[in-house]
């Protein structure tokens, strides 16, 4: 893994109406692909004279508020949906409201820790920080609007990275406490692999998807006998090794890679095209003070056109199993 020249912290970004449905099976916090894509878009929008190159990105969430409500007399929650546009607009239906298209939204406050791969002097760093703040405020993240805020608490922070590992450890220890209170999203493929093996001991046909669903849901299991009623047992919720969540980690190919322009109505006729499906992985929310080095926090793109895998990976653990 290439060592960065510096780390850039974008603290306390407030986002309104971000996409809360980033996969076909789950809803909640946006996929890591939304944040790696945002960093790539930010790199392209910055002035060309900097020739800036970014690496991976660390994701820290300080607040997450899904736009949901609980209907009266119901035990479940629903998204607060809107009709866009309010009326259909067609002659046949011009007096009737348009159909509601499901659009789960959430407000959130996050911090992003970005690897900077380009060496810059002090003057260039100062100019870059001013350009980054104004550029970020004009962008969207996970489909949501970034609320402008020039307060000192929201200013980008530049951390120089050194060749000496000891100095880097000291720098990261100071940096990680600035991310509190909050939780960092990391990948836990080791737990998914281990649980898959445990299920296969009971059922040889069990796979990674079975393990992912079993780790993601709330499981009630019989525990000790009820001391007041010996014929009954006390049911308990199975404990988990951490705050585990399923995450859409990327995409897997469903078709060959078609040459540019061959597929009709593709968004970009200059880029190769491929049909894909969502790729799920297991993540965990942990407190940043438990991290020992910045590489445990960083998410990066990993693409293999031959196998048809387009995903985001995190090196908190080295195991790689997907559902």
PDB file of C-alpha atoms in Angstrom:
ATOM      1  CA  UNK A   1       0.000   0.000   0.000  1.00  0.00           C
ATOM      2  CA  UNK A   2       1.408   3.409  -1.013  1.00  0.00           C
ATOM      3  CA  UNK A   3       2.027   5.812   1.853  1.00  0.00           C
ATOM      4  CA  UNK A   4       0.179   9.130   1.428  1.00  0.00           C
ATOM      5  CA  UNK A   5       1.943  12.484   1.369  1.00  0.00           C
ATOM      6  CA  UNK A   6      -0.669  13.895   3.760  1.00  0.00           C
ATOM      7  CA  UNK A   7      -4.098  13.318   5.228  1.00  0.00           C
ATOM      8  CA  UNK A   8      -6.944  15.766   4.636  1.00  0.00           C
ATOM      9  CA  UNK A   9      -9.793  15.890   7.146  1.00  0.00           C
ATOM     10  CA  UNK A  10     -13.170  17.300   6.103  1.00  0.00           C
ATOM     11  CA  UNK A  11     -14.857  17.579   9.507  1.00  0.00           C
ATOM     12  CA  UNK A  12     -18.527  17.719  10.384  1.00  0.00           C
ATOM     13  CA  UNK A  13     -20.051  17.837   6.895  1.00  0.00           C
ATOM     14  CA  UNK A  14     -23.807  18.305   7.235  1.00  0.00           C
ATOM     15  CA  UNK A  15     -25.840  16.573   4.509  1.00  0.00           C
ATOM     16  CA  UNK A  16     -29.541  16.932   3.895  1.00  0.00           C
ATOM     17  CA  UNK A  17     -31.730  14.326   2.150  1.00  0.00           C
ATOM     18  CA  UNK A  18     -29.006  11.802   1.362  1.00  0.00           C
ATOM     19  CA  UNK A  19     -29.999   8.510  -0.276  1.00  0.00           C
ATOM     20  CA  UNK A  20     -30.900   5.935   2.370  1.00  0.00           C
ATOM     21  CA  UNK A  21     -31.616   3.053  -0.043  1.00  0.00           C
ATOM     22  CA  UNK A  22     -28.313   2.111  -1.632  1.00  0.00           C
ATOM     23  CA  UNK A  23     -29.063  -1.574  -2.209  1.00  0.00           C
ATOM     24  CA  UNK A  24     -31.975  -3.882  -3.082  1.00  0.00           C
ATOM     25  CA  UNK A  25     -32.091  -5.634   0.314  1.00  0.00           C
ATOM     26  CA  UNK A  26     -31.166  -3.015   2.910  1.00  0.00           C
ATOM     27  CA  UNK A  27     -31.707   0.607   3.801  1.00  0.00           C
ATOM     28  CA  UNK A  28     -29.804   2.954   6.081  1.00  0.00           C
ATOM     29  CA  UNK A  29     -26.389   4.578   5.849  1.00  0.00           C
ATOM     30  CA  UNK A  30     -25.179   5.158   2.247  1.00  0.00           C
ATOM     31  CA  UNK A  31     -22.803   2.700   0.591  1.00  0.00           C
ATOM     32  CA  UNK A  32     -19.019   3.287   0.794  1.00  0.00           C
ATOM     33  CA  UNK A  33     -19.110   3.690  -3.001  1.00  0.00           C
ATOM     34  CA  UNK A  34     -20.948   6.995  -2.491  1.00  0.00           C
ATOM     35  CA  UNK A  35     -18.020   8.385  -0.484  1.00  0.00           C
ATOM     36  CA  UNK A  36     -15.228   7.073  -2.703  1.00  0.00           C
ATOM     37  CA  UNK A  37     -17.125   8.490  -5.676  1.00  0.00           C
ATOM     38  CA  UNK A  38     -17.435  11.850  -3.908  1.00  0.00           C
ATOM     39  CA  UNK A  39     -13.669  11.989  -3.335  1.00  0.00           C
ATOM     40  CA  UNK A  40     -13.036  11.158  -6.996  1.00  0.00           C
ATOM     41  CA  UNK A  41     -15.442  13.900  -8.096  1.00  0.00           C
ATOM     42  CA  UNK A  42     -13.776  16.381  -5.723  1.00  0.00           C
ATOM     43  CA  UNK A  43     -10.351  15.568  -7.196  1.00  0.00           C
ATOM     44  CA  UNK A  44     -11.640  16.296 -10.715  1.00  0.00           C
ATOM     45  CA  UNK A  45     -13.281  19.584  -9.702  1.00  0.00           C
ATOM     46  CA  UNK A  46     -10.211  21.137  -8.058  1.00  0.00           C
ATOM     47  CA  UNK A  47      -8.046  23.534 -10.134  1.00  0.00           C
ATOM     48  CA  UNK A  48      -5.706  21.762 -12.561  1.00  0.00           C
ATOM     49  CA  UNK A  49      -2.634  23.718 -11.405  1.00  0.00           C
ATOM     50  CA  UNK A  50      -2.543  21.747  -8.162  1.00  0.00           C
ATOM     51  CA  UNK A  51      -2.424  18.427 -10.058  1.00  0.00           C
ATOM     52  CA  UNK A  52      -3.846  16.920  -6.890  1.00  0.00           C
ATOM     53  CA  UNK A  53      -4.329  13.170  -6.503  1.00  0.00           C
ATOM     54  CA  UNK A  54      -6.414  11.598  -3.769  1.00  0.00           C
ATOM     55  CA  UNK A  55      -6.293   8.026  -2.497  1.00  0.00           C
ATOM     56  CA  UNK A  56      -8.787   6.301  -0.236  1.00  0.00           C
ATOM     57  CA  UNK A  57     -11.243   7.801   2.217  1.00  0.00           C
ATOM     58  CA  UNK A  58     -12.191   7.108   5.833  1.00  0.00           C
ATOM     59  CA  UNK A  59     -15.875   7.411   6.796  1.00  0.00           C
ATOM     60  CA  UNK A  60     -16.949   8.643  10.236  1.00  0.00           C
ATOM     61  CA  UNK A  61     -20.593   9.261  11.133  1.00  0.00           C
ATOM     62  CA  UNK A  62     -21.519  11.694  13.933  1.00  0.00           C
ATOM     63  CA  UNK A  63     -25.277  11.797  13.375  1.00  0.00           C
ATOM     64  CA  UNK A  64     -27.736   9.877  11.198  1.00  0.00           C
ATOM     65  CA  UNK A  65     -31.421  10.792  11.069  1.00  0.00           C
ATOM     66  CA  UNK A  66     -33.555   8.806   8.602  1.00  0.00           C
ATOM     67  CA  UNK A  67     -36.685  10.600   7.421  1.00  0.00           C
ATOM     68  CA  UNK A  68     -39.193   8.056   8.696  1.00  0.00           C
ATOM     69  CA  UNK A  69     -42.408   8.014  10.709  1.00  0.00           C
ATOM     70  CA  UNK A  70     -44.610   5.428  12.392  1.00  0.00           C
ATOM     71  CA  UNK A  71     -48.244   5.378  11.207  1.00  0.00           C
ATOM     72  CA  UNK A  72     -50.887   5.510  13.915  1.00  0.00           C
ATOM     73  CA  UNK A  73     -51.788   2.067  15.197  1.00  0.00           C
ATOM     74  CA  UNK A  74     -48.907   0.373  13.351  1.00  0.00           C
ATOM     75  CA  UNK A  75     -45.824  -1.386  14.660  1.00  0.00           C
ATOM     76  CA  UNK A  76     -43.578  -0.569  11.708  1.00  0.00           C
ATOM     77  CA  UNK A  77     -41.994   2.599  10.324  1.00  0.00           C
ATOM     78  CA  UNK A  78     -42.248   4.043   6.813  1.00  0.00           C
ATOM     79  CA  UNK A  79     -40.278   6.604   4.825  1.00  0.00           C
ATOM     80  CA  UNK A  80     -41.612  10.141   4.523  1.00  0.00           C
ATOM     81  CA  UNK A  81     -42.246  10.141   0.774  1.00  0.00           C
ATOM     82  CA  UNK A  82     -43.059  12.965  -1.633  1.00  0.00           C
ATOM     83  CA  UNK A  83     -44.630  13.177  -5.082  1.00  0.00           C
ATOM     84  CA  UNK A  84     -42.162  14.583  -7.610  1.00  0.00           C
ATOM     85  CA  UNK A  85     -43.783  16.210  -9.530  1.00  0.00           C
ATOM     86  CA  UNK A  86     -47.038  16.630  -7.621  1.00  0.00           C
ATOM     87  CA  UNK A  87     -49.161  15.963 -10.742  1.00  0.00           C
ATOM     88  CA  UNK A  88     -48.430  13.484 -13.509  1.00  0.00           C
ATOM     89  CA  UNK A  89     -48.342  16.076 -16.320  1.00  0.00           C
ATOM     90  CA  UNK A  90     -49.900  13.820 -18.946  1.00  0.00           C
ATOM     91  CA  UNK A  91     -53.134  14.868 -20.649  1.00  0.00           C
ATOM     92  CA  UNK A  92     -54.835  11.670 -19.632  1.00  0.00           C
ATOM     93  CA  UNK A  93     -53.849  12.105 -15.970  1.00  0.00           C
ATOM     94  CA  UNK A  94     -53.351  15.860 -15.685  1.00  0.00           C
ATOM     95  CA  UNK A  95     -55.967  16.201 -12.927  1.00  0.00           C
ATOM     96  CA  UNK A  96     -54.663  13.240 -10.922  1.00  0.00           C
ATOM     97  CA  UNK A  97     -51.691  13.150  -8.510  1.00  0.00           C
ATOM     98  CA  UNK A  98     -48.528  11.429  -9.740  1.00  0.00           C
ATOM     99  CA  UNK A  99     -47.547   8.041  -8.363  1.00  0.00           C
ATOM    100  CA  UNK A 100     -45.173   8.002  -5.395  1.00  0.00           C
ATOM    101  CA  UNK A 101     -41.732   6.666  -6.284  1.00  0.00           C
ATOM    102  CA  UNK A 102     -39.965   5.236  -3.260  1.00  0.00           C
ATOM    103  CA  UNK A 103     -37.140   7.516  -2.190  1.00  0.00           C
ATOM    104  CA  UNK A 104     -35.704   6.899   1.266  1.00  0.00           C
ATOM    105  CA  UNK A 105     -33.855   9.933   2.578  1.00  0.00           C
ATOM    106  CA  UNK A 106     -31.756  10.751   5.631  1.00  0.00           C
ATOM    107  CA  UNK A 107     -30.040  13.755   7.198  1.00  0.00           C
ATOM    108  CA  UNK A 108     -26.550  13.076   8.489  1.00  0.00           C
ATOM    109  CA  UNK A 109     -23.370  14.647   9.804  1.00  0.00           C
ATOM    110  CA  UNK A 110     -20.109  12.975   8.769  1.00  0.00           C
ATOM    111  CA  UNK A 111     -16.360  13.494   8.654  1.00  0.00           C
ATOM    112  CA  UNK A 112     -14.160  12.285   5.798  1.00  0.00           C
ATOM    113  CA  UNK A 113     -10.448  11.493   6.119  1.00  0.00           C
ATOM    114  CA  UNK A 114      -8.880  11.615   2.641  1.00  0.00           C
ATOM    115  CA  UNK A 115      -5.449  10.341   1.605  1.00  0.00           C
ATOM    116  CA  UNK A 116      -3.490  12.964  -0.366  1.00  0.00           C
ATOM    117  CA  UNK A 117      -0.914  11.435  -2.722  1.00  0.00           C
ATOM    118  CA  UNK A 118       0.549  14.737  -4.020  1.00  0.00           C
ATOM    119  CA  UNK A 119       3.305  16.693  -2.238  1.00  0.00           C
ATOM    120  CA  UNK A 120       2.405  20.377  -1.807  1.00  0.00           C
ATOM    121  CA  UNK A 121       4.322  23.249  -0.239  1.00  0.00           C
ATOM    122  CA  UNK A 122       2.818  25.495   2.459  1.00  0.00           C
ATOM    123  CA  UNK A 123       1.497  28.127   0.050  1.00  0.00           C
ATOM    124  CA  UNK A 124      -0.140  25.519  -2.171  1.00  0.00           C
ATOM    125  CA  UNK A 125      -1.690  23.860   0.872  1.00  0.00           C
ATOM    126  CA  UNK A 126      -3.264  27.131   1.993  1.00  0.00           C
ATOM    127  CA  UNK A 127      -4.715  27.829  -1.461  1.00  0.00           C
ATOM    128  CA  UNK A 128      -5.955  24.271  -1.775  1.00  0.00           C
ATOM    129  CA  UNK A 129      -7.787  24.402   1.556  1.00  0.00           C
ATOM    130  CA  UNK A 130      -9.696  27.509   0.442  1.00  0.00           C
ATOM    131  CA  UNK A 131     -10.627  25.930  -2.878  1.00  0.00           C
ATOM    132  CA  UNK A 132     -11.690  22.656  -1.260  1.00  0.00           C
ATOM    133  CA  UNK A 133     -14.149  24.329   1.113  1.00  0.00           C
ATOM    134  CA  UNK A 134     -15.845  26.324  -1.645  1.00  0.00           C
ATOM    135  CA  UNK A 135     -15.881  23.309  -3.985  1.00  0.00           C
ATOM    136  CA  UNK A 136     -17.363  20.906  -1.430  1.00  0.00           C
ATOM    137  CA  UNK A 137     -20.221  23.310  -0.718  1.00  0.00           C
ATOM    138  CA  UNK A 138     -21.230  23.147  -4.399  1.00  0.00           C
ATOM    139  CA  UNK A 139     -21.319  19.354  -4.554  1.00  0.00           C
ATOM    140  CA  UNK A 140     -23.670  16.562  -3.560  1.00  0.00           C
ATOM    141  CA  UNK A 141     -22.842  13.497  -1.512  1.00  0.00           C
ATOM    142  CA  UNK A 142     -24.901  10.310  -1.785  1.00  0.00           C
ATOM    143  CA  UNK A 143     -27.529  12.363  -3.611  1.00  0.00           C
ATOM    144  CA  UNK A 144     -27.890  14.749  -0.659  1.00  0.00           C
ATOM    145  CA  UNK A 145     -27.248  18.483  -0.459  1.00  0.00           C
ATOM    146  CA  UNK A 146     -24.218  19.662   1.513  1.00  0.00           C
ATOM    147  CA  UNK A 147     -25.151  22.565   3.781  1.00  0.00           C
ATOM    148  CA  UNK A 148     -22.570  25.406   3.576  1.00  0.00           C
ATOM    149  CA  UNK A 149     -20.906  26.258   6.882  1.00  0.00           C
ATOM    150  CA  UNK A 150     -17.862  28.525   7.248  1.00  0.00           C
ATOM    151  CA  UNK A 151     -17.555  27.986  10.987  1.00  0.00           C
ATOM    152  CA  UNK A 152     -14.063  27.124  12.258  1.00  0.00           C
ATOM    153  CA  UNK A 153     -15.342  23.752  13.421  1.00  0.00           C
ATOM    154  CA  UNK A 154     -16.094  22.812   9.793  1.00  0.00           C
ATOM    155  CA  UNK A 155     -12.824  23.996   8.224  1.00  0.00           C
ATOM    156  CA  UNK A 156     -10.650  21.387   6.409  1.00  0.00           C
ATOM    157  CA  UNK A 157      -7.572  20.277   8.348  1.00  0.00           C
ATOM    158  CA  UNK A 158      -4.265  19.243   6.756  1.00  0.00           C
ATOM    159  CA  UNK A 159      -2.089  16.605   8.459  1.00  0.00           C
ATOM    160  CA  UNK A 160       1.426  16.140   7.084  1.00  0.00           C
ATOM    161  CA  UNK A 161       2.489  12.502   6.780  1.00  0.00           C
ATOM    162  CA  UNK A 162       6.077  11.462   7.380  1.00  0.00           C
ATOM    163  CA  UNK A 163       8.464   8.685   6.413  1.00  0.00           C
ATOM    164  CA  UNK A 164       8.996   7.896  10.092  1.00  0.00           C
ATOM    165  CA  UNK A 165       6.368   5.421  11.272  1.00  0.00           C
ATOM    166  CA  UNK A 166       6.640   6.605  14.881  1.00  0.00           C
ATOM    167  CA  UNK A 167       5.788  10.188  13.899  1.00  0.00           C
ATOM    168  CA  UNK A 168       2.816   8.955  11.880  1.00  0.00           C
ATOM    169  CA  UNK A 169       1.498   6.962  14.843  1.00  0.00           C
ATOM    170  CA  UNK A 170       1.700  10.084  17.030  1.00  0.00           C
ATOM    171  CA  UNK A 171      -0.061  12.155  14.368  1.00  0.00           C
ATOM    172  CA  UNK A 172      -2.860   9.629  13.944  1.00  0.00           C
ATOM    173  CA  UNK A 173      -3.389   9.338  17.698  1.00  0.00           C
ATOM    174  CA  UNK A 174      -4.052  13.076  17.847  1.00  0.00           C
ATOM    175  CA  UNK A 175      -6.198  12.943  14.731  1.00  0.00           C
ATOM    176  CA  UNK A 176      -8.471  10.104  15.814  1.00  0.00           C
ATOM    177  CA  UNK A 177      -9.628  11.904  18.955  1.00  0.00           C
ATOM    178  CA  UNK A 178     -10.818  14.816  16.812  1.00  0.00           C
ATOM    179  CA  UNK A 179     -13.298  12.373  15.239  1.00  0.00           C
ATOM    180  CA  UNK A 180     -15.123  11.848  18.535  1.00  0.00           C
ATOM    181  CA  UNK A 181     -17.976  11.559  19.264  1.00  0.00           C
ATOM    182  CA  UNK A 182     -18.683   9.391  16.264  1.00  0.00           C
ATOM    183  CA  UNK A 183     -18.327   5.933  14.754  1.00  0.00           C
ATOM    184  CA  UNK A 184     -16.061   4.765  11.925  1.00  0.00           C
ATOM    185  CA  UNK A 185     -17.240   2.281   9.293  1.00  0.00           C
ATOM    186  CA  UNK A 186     -14.856  -0.643   8.718  1.00  0.00           C
ATOM    187  CA  UNK A 187     -15.107  -3.973   6.914  1.00  0.00           C
ATOM    188  CA  UNK A 188     -15.342  -7.211   8.926  1.00  0.00           C
ATOM    189  CA  UNK A 189     -14.817  -9.989   6.412  1.00  0.00           C
ATOM    190  CA  UNK A 190     -13.092 -12.081   9.070  1.00  0.00           C
ATOM    191  CA  UNK A 191     -16.335 -12.365  11.047  1.00  0.00           C
ATOM    192  CA  UNK A 192     -18.313 -13.187   7.899  1.00  0.00           C
ATOM    193  CA  UNK A 193     -15.846 -15.916   6.919  1.00  0.00           C
ATOM    194  CA  UNK A 194     -15.825 -17.388  10.420  1.00  0.00           C
ATOM    195  CA  UNK A 195     -19.616 -17.420  10.693  1.00  0.00           C
ATOM    196  CA  UNK A 196     -19.972 -18.979   7.236  1.00  0.00           C
ATOM    197  CA  UNK A 197     -17.735 -21.850   8.339  1.00  0.00           C
ATOM    198  CA  UNK A 198     -19.795 -22.304  11.521  1.00  0.00           C
ATOM    199  CA  UNK A 199     -23.043 -22.518   9.557  1.00  0.00           C
ATOM    200  CA  UNK A 200     -21.522 -24.963   7.085  1.00  0.00           C
ATOM    201  CA  UNK A 201     -20.728 -27.327   9.947  1.00  0.00           C
ATOM    202  CA  UNK A 202     -24.485 -27.558  10.562  1.00  0.00           C
ATOM    203  CA  UNK A 203     -25.582 -27.273   6.926  1.00  0.00           C
ATOM    204  CA  UNK A 204     -23.152 -27.986   4.086  1.00  0.00           C
ATOM    205  CA  UNK A 205     -25.279 -25.893   1.697  1.00  0.00           C
ATOM    206  CA  UNK A 206     -24.930 -22.700   3.765  1.00  0.00           C
ATOM    207  CA  UNK A 207     -23.154 -19.838   2.016  1.00  0.00           C
ATOM    208  CA  UNK A 208     -21.906 -16.310   2.702  1.00  0.00           C
ATOM    209  CA  UNK A 209     -25.366 -14.797   2.145  1.00  0.00           C
ATOM    210  CA  UNK A 210     -26.850 -17.046   4.843  1.00  0.00           C
ATOM    211  CA  UNK A 211     -24.111 -15.934   7.218  1.00  0.00           C
ATOM    212  CA  UNK A 212     -24.643 -12.265   6.361  1.00  0.00           C
ATOM    213  CA  UNK A 213     -28.384 -12.472   7.025  1.00  0.00           C
ATOM    214  CA  UNK A 214     -27.836 -14.394  10.268  1.00  0.00           C
ATOM    215  CA  UNK A 215     -25.384 -11.774  11.555  1.00  0.00           C
ATOM    216  CA  UNK A 216     -27.584  -8.857  10.506  1.00  0.00           C
ATOM    217  CA  UNK A 217     -30.880  -9.862  12.070  1.00  0.00           C
ATOM    218  CA  UNK A 218     -32.011 -10.082  15.692  1.00  0.00           C
ATOM    219  CA  UNK A 219     -31.996 -13.737  16.791  1.00  0.00           C
ATOM    220  CA  UNK A 220     -34.014 -14.968  19.799  1.00  0.00           C
ATOM    221  CA  UNK A 221     -32.702 -18.205  21.290  1.00  0.00           C
ATOM    222  CA  UNK A 222     -33.712 -20.369  24.267  1.00  0.00           C
ATOM    223  CA  UNK A 223     -31.493 -19.870  27.274  1.00  0.00           C
ATOM    224  CA  UNK A 224     -31.595 -21.185  30.818  1.00  0.00           C
ATOM    225  CA  UNK A 225     -34.643 -22.772  32.408  1.00  0.00           C
ATOM    226  CA  UNK A 226     -37.099 -20.446  34.132  1.00  0.00           C
ATOM    227  CA  UNK A 227     -36.498 -20.876  37.900  1.00  0.00           C
ATOM    228  CA  UNK A 228     -40.157 -20.102  38.651  1.00  0.00           C
ATOM    229  CA  UNK A 229     -41.508 -22.449  35.971  1.00  0.00           C
ATOM    230  CA  UNK A 230     -39.158 -25.431  35.439  1.00  0.00           C
ATOM    231  CA  UNK A 231     -41.071 -26.543  32.335  1.00  0.00           C
ATOM    232  CA  UNK A 232     -40.297 -23.253  30.538  1.00  0.00           C
ATOM    233  CA  UNK A 233     -37.078 -21.647  29.337  1.00  0.00           C
ATOM    234  CA  UNK A 234     -36.085 -17.994  29.182  1.00  0.00           C
ATOM    235  CA  UNK A 235     -35.630 -16.645  25.665  1.00  0.00           C
ATOM    236  CA  UNK A 236     -32.645 -14.383  25.071  1.00  0.00           C
ATOM    237  CA  UNK A 237     -31.349 -12.232  22.234  1.00  0.00           C
ATOM    238  CA  UNK A 238     -28.164 -13.674  20.756  1.00  0.00           C
ATOM    239  CA  UNK A 239     -25.246 -11.360  21.465  1.00  0.00           C
ATOM    240  CA  UNK A 240     -23.025 -10.114  18.628  1.00  0.00           C
ATOM    241  CA  UNK A 241     -19.275  -9.434  18.627  1.00  0.00           C
ATOM    242  CA  UNK A 242     -19.884  -5.783  17.702  1.00  0.00           C
ATOM    243  CA  UNK A 243     -22.173  -3.296  15.971  1.00  0.00           C
ATOM    244  CA  UNK A 244     -22.411  -5.292  12.748  1.00  0.00           C
ATOM    245  CA  UNK A 245     -24.288  -4.079   9.659  1.00  0.00           C
ATOM    246  CA  UNK A 246     -24.721  -5.342   6.068  1.00  0.00           C
ATOM    247  CA  UNK A 247     -23.252  -2.907   3.536  1.00  0.00           C
ATOM    248  CA  UNK A 248     -23.504  -2.698  -0.269  1.00  0.00           C
ATOM    249  CA  UNK A 249     -19.795  -2.822  -1.079  1.00  0.00           C
ATOM    250  CA  UNK A 250     -19.915  -2.643  -4.868  1.00  0.00           C
ATOM    251  CA  UNK A 251     -21.125  -4.517  -7.927  1.00  0.00           C
ATOM    252  CA  UNK A 252     -20.657  -7.862  -9.673  1.00  0.00           C
ATOM    253  CA  UNK A 253     -20.979  -8.298 -13.448  1.00  0.00           C
ATOM    254  CA  UNK A 254     -24.044  -9.958 -14.974  1.00  0.00           C
ATOM    255  CA  UNK A 255     -22.993  -9.545 -18.608  1.00  0.00           C
ATOM    256  CA  UNK A 256     -19.874  -9.220 -20.765  1.00  0.00           C
ATOM    257  CA  UNK A 257     -18.136  -5.848 -21.044  1.00  0.00           C
ATOM    258  CA  UNK A 258     -19.686  -4.205 -24.094  1.00  0.00           C
ATOM    259  CA  UNK A 259     -17.688  -1.735 -26.234  1.00  0.00           C
ATOM    260  CA  UNK A 260     -18.659   1.974 -26.040  1.00  0.00           C
ATOM    261  CA  UNK A 261     -21.832   2.790 -27.965  1.00  0.00           C
ATOM    262  CA  UNK A 262     -22.978  -0.819 -28.476  1.00  0.00           C
ATOM    263  CA  UNK A 263     -25.716  -0.727 -25.816  1.00  0.00           C
ATOM    264  CA  UNK A 264     -28.586   1.556 -26.819  1.00  0.00           C
ATOM    265  CA  UNK A 265     -29.603   4.362 -24.437  1.00  0.00           C
ATOM    266  CA  UNK A 266     -26.505   4.024 -22.257  1.00  0.00           C
ATOM    267  CA  UNK A 267     -25.702   7.176 -20.289  1.00  0.00           C
ATOM    268  CA  UNK A 268     -22.208   7.553 -21.755  1.00  0.00           C
ATOM    269  CA  UNK A 269     -21.444   6.429 -25.313  1.00  0.00           C
ATOM    270  CA  UNK A 270     -17.690   6.921 -24.798  1.00  0.00           C
ATOM    271  CA  UNK A 271     -17.352   4.398 -21.956  1.00  0.00           C
ATOM    272  CA  UNK A 272     -17.609   0.604 -21.936  1.00  0.00           C
ATOM    273  CA  UNK A 273     -20.876  -0.753 -20.551  1.00  0.00           C
ATOM    274  CA  UNK A 274     -21.788  -3.699 -18.344  1.00  0.00           C
ATOM    275  CA  UNK A 275     -24.890  -4.909 -16.523  1.00  0.00           C
ATOM    276  CA  UNK A 276     -24.222  -5.521 -12.823  1.00  0.00           C
ATOM    277  CA  UNK A 277     -25.899  -6.488  -9.541  1.00  0.00           C
ATOM    278  CA  UNK A 278     -25.228  -5.293  -5.988  1.00  0.00           C
ATOM    279  CA  UNK A 279     -22.449  -6.896  -3.977  1.00  0.00           C
ATOM    280  CA  UNK A 280     -22.912  -7.094  -0.196  1.00  0.00           C
ATOM    281  CA  UNK A 281     -20.345  -7.318   2.555  1.00  0.00           C
ATOM    282  CA  UNK A 282     -20.266  -7.095   6.356  1.00  0.00           C
ATOM    283  CA  UNK A 283     -19.323  -3.865   8.101  1.00  0.00           C
ATOM    284  CA  UNK A 284     -18.911  -2.737  11.679  1.00  0.00           C
ATOM    285  CA  UNK A 285     -19.256   0.629  13.364  1.00  0.00           C
ATOM    286  CA  UNK A 286     -16.426   1.161  15.840  1.00  0.00           C
ATOM    287  CA  UNK A 287     -15.216   4.080  17.891  1.00  0.00           C
ATOM    288  CA  UNK A 288     -12.260   5.864  16.186  1.00  0.00           C
ATOM    289  CA  UNK A 289     -10.186   5.762  19.377  1.00  0.00           C
ATOM    290  CA  UNK A 290      -9.880   1.984  18.924  1.00  0.00           C
ATOM    291  CA  UNK A 291      -8.011   2.385  15.624  1.00  0.00           C
ATOM    292  CA  UNK A 292      -4.226   2.148  15.747  1.00  0.00           C
ATOM    293  CA  UNK A 293      -3.340   3.322  12.210  1.00  0.00           C
ATOM    294  CA  UNK A 294      -5.065   5.218   9.431  1.00  0.00           C
ATOM    295  CA  UNK A 295      -5.066   2.263   6.994  1.00  0.00           C
ATOM    296  CA  UNK A 296      -7.679   0.509   9.173  1.00  0.00           C
ATOM    297  CA  UNK A 297     -10.067   3.353   8.396  1.00  0.00           C
ATOM    298  CA  UNK A 298      -9.497   3.837   4.650  1.00  0.00           C
ATOM    299  CA  UNK A 299     -11.852   2.595   1.911  1.00  0.00           C
ATOM    300  CA  UNK A 300     -10.548   2.263  -1.672  1.00  0.00           C
ATOM    301  CA  UNK A 301     -11.796   1.203  -5.084  1.00  0.00           C
ATOM    302  CA  UNK A 302     -10.807  -2.275  -6.242  1.00  0.00           C
ATOM    303  CA  UNK A 303     -11.685  -3.191  -9.838  1.00  0.00           C
ATOM    304  CA  UNK A 304     -11.111  -6.376 -11.794  1.00  0.00           C
ATOM    305  CA  UNK A 305     -12.681  -6.299 -15.275  1.00  0.00           C
ATOM    306  CA  UNK A 306     -11.745  -9.941 -15.950  1.00  0.00           C
ATOM    307  CA  UNK A 307     -13.729 -11.299 -12.985  1.00  0.00           C
ATOM    308  CA  UNK A 308     -16.341  -8.537 -13.229  1.00  0.00           C
ATOM    309  CA  UNK A 309     -15.908  -7.327  -9.638  1.00  0.00           C
ATOM    310  CA  UNK A 310     -16.223  -3.597  -8.928  1.00  0.00           C
ATOM    311  CA  UNK A 311     -16.065  -3.018  -5.193  1.00  0.00           C
ATOM    312  CA  UNK A 312     -14.809  -0.954  -2.285  1.00  0.00           C
ATOM    313  CA  UNK A 313     -12.402  -2.589   0.153  1.00  0.00           C
ATOM    314  CA  UNK A 314     -11.183  -1.705   3.621  1.00  0.00           C
ATOM    315  CA  UNK A 315      -8.064  -3.186   5.201  1.00  0.00           C
ATOM    316  CA  UNK A 316      -9.293  -3.424   8.777  1.00  0.00           C
ATOM    317  CA  UNK A 317      -8.980  -7.161   8.147  1.00  0.00           C
ATOM    318  CA  UNK A 318      -7.469  -9.012   5.207  1.00  0.00           C
ATOM    319  CA  UNK A 319     -10.200 -11.614   4.636  1.00  0.00           C
ATOM    320  CA  UNK A 320     -12.378 -11.099   1.563  1.00  0.00           C
ATOM    321  CA  UNK A 321     -15.696 -12.924   1.358  1.00  0.00           C
ATOM    322  CA  UNK A 322     -18.759 -11.469  -0.370  1.00  0.00           C
ATOM    323  CA  UNK A 323     -22.428 -12.349  -0.599  1.00  0.00           C
TER     324      UNK A 323
END
